[in-house]
Coordinates of C-alpha atoms in Angstrom, one line a residue:
M1 CA 5.2 -4.2 -7.0
K2 CA 6.5 -2.2 -10.0
I3 CA 10.0 -1.0 -9.6
A4 CA 12.3 1.4 -11.5
G5 CA 15.8 2.8 -11.3
A6 CA 16.8 6.3 -12.3
D7 CA 20.1 8.0 -13.2
Y8 CA 19.5 11.6 -12.0
G9 CA 21.2 14.4 -14.0
S10 CA 21.1 18.1 -14.2
K11 CA 17.6 19.6 -14.6
L12 CA 17.8 20.6 -18.2
A13 CA 20.7 18.6 -19.6
G14 CA 18.7 15.7 -21.0
T15 CA 20.7 13.1 -19.0
T16 CA 18.1 11.8 -16.6
V17 CA 17.1 8.3 -17.4
L18 CA 14.3 6.0 -16.0
A19 CA 14.8 2.2 -16.4
Y20 CA 11.7 0.1 -15.8
E21 CA 10.4 -3.4 -16.7
E22 CA 7.5 -4.1 -18.9
D23 CA 6.6 -7.5 -20.4
N24 CA 9.9 -8.9 -19.1
I25 CA 12.0 -6.3 -20.9
V26 CA 13.9 -3.5 -19.2
H27 CA 13.2 -0.3 -21.1
F28 CA 14.8 3.2 -20.9
L29 CA 13.1 6.6 -21.0
Q30 CA 15.4 9.6 -21.2
S31 CA 14.6 13.3 -20.5
E32 CA 15.0 15.8 -23.3
K33 CA 17.5 18.5 -23.3
K34 CA 16.2 21.9 -22.2
K35 CA 13.1 20.2 -20.6
D36 CA 12.6 19.8 -16.9
A37 CA 13.9 16.4 -15.8
D38 CA 12.0 16.4 -12.5
Q39 CA 8.7 16.9 -14.3
F40 CA 9.7 14.2 -16.7
L41 CA 10.2 11.7 -13.8
L42 CA 7.0 12.7 -12.1
Q43 CA 5.0 12.2 -15.3
Q44 CA 6.6 8.9 -16.3
I45 CA 6.5 7.4 -12.8
G46 CA 2.8 8.3 -12.6
A47 CA 2.0 7.0 -16.1
L48 CA 3.9 3.7 -15.5
Q49 CA 2.4 3.3 -12.0
I50 CA 5.9 2.8 -10.5
Q51 CA 5.6 1.9 -6.8
T52 CA 9.3 2.0 -5.8
L53 CA 12.0 4.2 -7.4
F54 CA 15.7 3.7 -6.8
L55 CA 17.3 7.1 -7.4
D56 CA 21.0 7.8 -8.0
A57 CA 21.2 11.0 -5.9
P58 CA 21.6 11.9 -2.3
L59 CA 18.3 12.0 -0.5
S60 CA 19.5 13.5 2.8
L61 CA 22.0 15.9 4.3
P62 CA 24.6 15.2 7.0
G63 CA 23.1 14.5 10.4
V64 CA 24.7 17.6 11.9
Y65 CA 22.1 19.7 10.0
R66 CA 19.2 17.9 11.8
N67 CA 20.9 18.1 15.2
L68 CA 21.3 14.3 15.4
P69 CA 23.4 13.4 18.4
N70 CA 27.1 12.4 17.7
Y71 CA 27.0 13.9 14.2
D72 CA 29.6 16.6 13.6
N73 CA 30.6 16.4 9.9
Y74 CA 29.2 19.3 7.9
F75 CA 30.2 17.9 4.6
Y76 CA 29.7 14.1 4.5
R77 CA 27.2 11.6 5.8
K78 CA 28.6 8.4 7.2
V79 CA 27.4 6.6 4.1
D80 CA 29.3 9.0 1.8
L81 CA 32.5 8.3 3.7
E82 CA 31.8 4.5 3.7
L83 CA 31.3 4.5 -0.1
K84 CA 33.8 7.2 -1.0
A85 CA 30.9 9.2 -2.6
M86 CA 30.7 12.9 -3.2
S87 CA 29.3 15.1 -0.5
P88 CA 25.6 15.9 -0.8
M89 CA 26.7 19.5 0.0
F90 CA 29.0 19.6 -3.0
L91 CA 26.2 18.4 -5.2
G92 CA 24.0 21.1 -3.7
G93 CA 21.2 21.8 -6.2
L94 CA 21.0 18.2 -7.3
T95 CA 20.6 17.1 -3.7
A96 CA 17.9 19.7 -3.0
R97 CA 16.0 18.7 -6.2
A98 CA 16.3 15.0 -5.3
M99 CA 15.0 15.6 -1.8
R100 CA 12.1 17.6 -3.1
L101 CA 11.3 15.0 -5.8
K102 CA 11.3 12.3 -3.1
E103 CA 8.8 14.3 -1.0
E104 CA 6.5 14.8 -4.0
L105 CA 6.7 11.2 -5.0
E106 CA 6.1 9.9 -1.5
G107 CA 3.1 12.2 -1.3
K108 CA 1.7 10.2 -4.2
G109 CA 2.5 6.8 -2.5
V110 CA 5.8 6.1 -4.3
K111 CA 8.6 4.8 -2.2
V112 CA 11.9 6.5 -3.1
V113 CA 15.3 4.8 -2.2
E114 CA 18.8 6.2 -2.5
T115 CA 21.1 4.0 -4.6
Y116 CA 24.6 4.4 -6.0
P117 CA 25.2 2.5 -9.3
S118 CA 29.0 2.9 -9.0
V119 CA 29.0 0.4 -6.1
L120 CA 27.5 -2.3 -8.3
A121 CA 29.7 -1.3 -11.2
K122 CA 32.7 -1.7 -8.9
S123 CA 31.5 -5.1 -7.5
F124 CA 31.0 -6.4 -11.0
Q125 CA 34.4 -5.0 -12.1
L126 CA 32.8 -3.2 -15.0
K127 CA 36.1 -1.1 -15.3
D128 CA 37.5 -4.2 -16.9
F129 CA 34.9 -3.6 -19.7
H130 CA 35.9 0.1 -20.0
Y131 CA 32.9 1.3 -17.9
K132 CA 32.2 5.0 -18.7
K133 CA 34.9 5.2 -21.4
Q134 CA 34.2 5.3 -25.1
K135 CA 30.6 4.6 -26.2
A136 CA 31.9 1.6 -28.2
H137 CA 32.2 -0.3 -24.9
L138 CA 28.5 0.1 -23.9
A139 CA 27.5 -3.2 -25.5
A140 CA 30.3 -5.2 -23.7
C141 CA 29.4 -3.6 -20.3
S142 CA 25.7 -4.2 -20.9
D143 CA 26.2 -7.8 -22.0
F144 CA 28.4 -8.6 -19.1
L145 CA 25.9 -7.0 -16.7
L146 CA 23.1 -9.0 -18.3
S147 CA 25.1 -12.2 -17.7
K148 CA 25.4 -11.2 -14.0
L149 CA 21.7 -10.5 -13.5
R150 CA 20.0 -13.4 -11.9
C151 CA 16.6 -12.6 -13.4
S152 CA 14.9 -13.5 -16.7
Y153 CA 14.6 -9.9 -18.0
K154 CA 15.8 -8.9 -21.4
I155 CA 17.3 -5.5 -21.8
T156 CA 16.7 -2.8 -24.5
P157 CA 20.4 -2.1 -25.4
P158 CA 21.5 1.1 -23.6
Q159 CA 22.5 4.0 -25.9
N160 CA 24.7 5.9 -23.4
W161 CA 26.3 5.6 -20.0
H162 CA 23.3 7.4 -18.3
Q163 CA 21.1 4.5 -19.5
L164 CA 23.6 1.9 -18.2
D165 CA 23.6 3.7 -14.8
A166 CA 19.8 3.6 -14.8
L167 CA 20.0 -0.1 -15.5
L168 CA 22.4 -0.5 -12.5
A169 CA 19.9 1.5 -10.4
F170 CA 17.1 -0.8 -11.7
Y171 CA 19.1 -3.8 -10.8
S172 CA 19.6 -2.5 -7.2
A173 CA 15.8 -2.2 -7.0
W174 CA 15.4 -5.7 -8.3
R175 CA 17.9 -7.0 -5.7
W176 CA 16.0 -5.1 -2.9
K177 CA 12.7 -6.5 -4.1
N178 CA 14.1 -10.0 -4.0
N179 CA 15.8 -9.6 -0.6
Q180 CA 19.3 -9.7 -2.1
S181 CA 20.4 -6.1 -1.6
D182 CA 23.1 -4.6 0.5
S183 CA 22.6 -1.5 2.6
F184 CA 25.2 1.1 3.6
G185 CA 25.0 4.0 6.1
L186 CA 22.6 4.5 9.0
V187 CA 18.8 4.8 8.8
E188 CA 18.6 8.0 10.8
E189 CA 21.1 9.9 8.7
G190 CA 20.8 8.3 5.3
Q191 CA 21.2 4.9 3.7
V192 CA 22.2 3.7 0.2
I193 CA 20.8 0.4 -1.0
V194 CA 22.4 -1.6 -3.8

């Protein structure tokens, strides 16, 4: 099964990154500024024959919008509260794009899973390595993360924090594939797998 992780950014910002493995090396592909990030992902996932994508974006709305019993929060899903994540409602357009992308990919046979790289970053204490601070700290974070990965992959050095987050999303996919992942939230409303 071919897996990938994606850091999902604004549609035209050039900040969406796909991390995937080929020949035992994790590579990064990044969308271009002023070009459609969703089309970029659809094209690359098809070309690379990705079977499962771990996407760093909300893939569902709070249960109240689907009339699920015992759900009354209009802003947060239970998983958002559990992980102290932003509301999918606050993220609005990004959430809608992610949900549409999931539907398109699943129509092509690609499994799409919601992930949250910040959870792994926190569990690995990447803040001690100045996670998401100056670009000069990318290498230290990447090297530390590589030392924590229990797999034989080499990594193309990330050039920015979006690529590092895509690497964390990829690692969540790898953990899931190898039955080492953790899940948060509830299946009927929305889960995050890391």
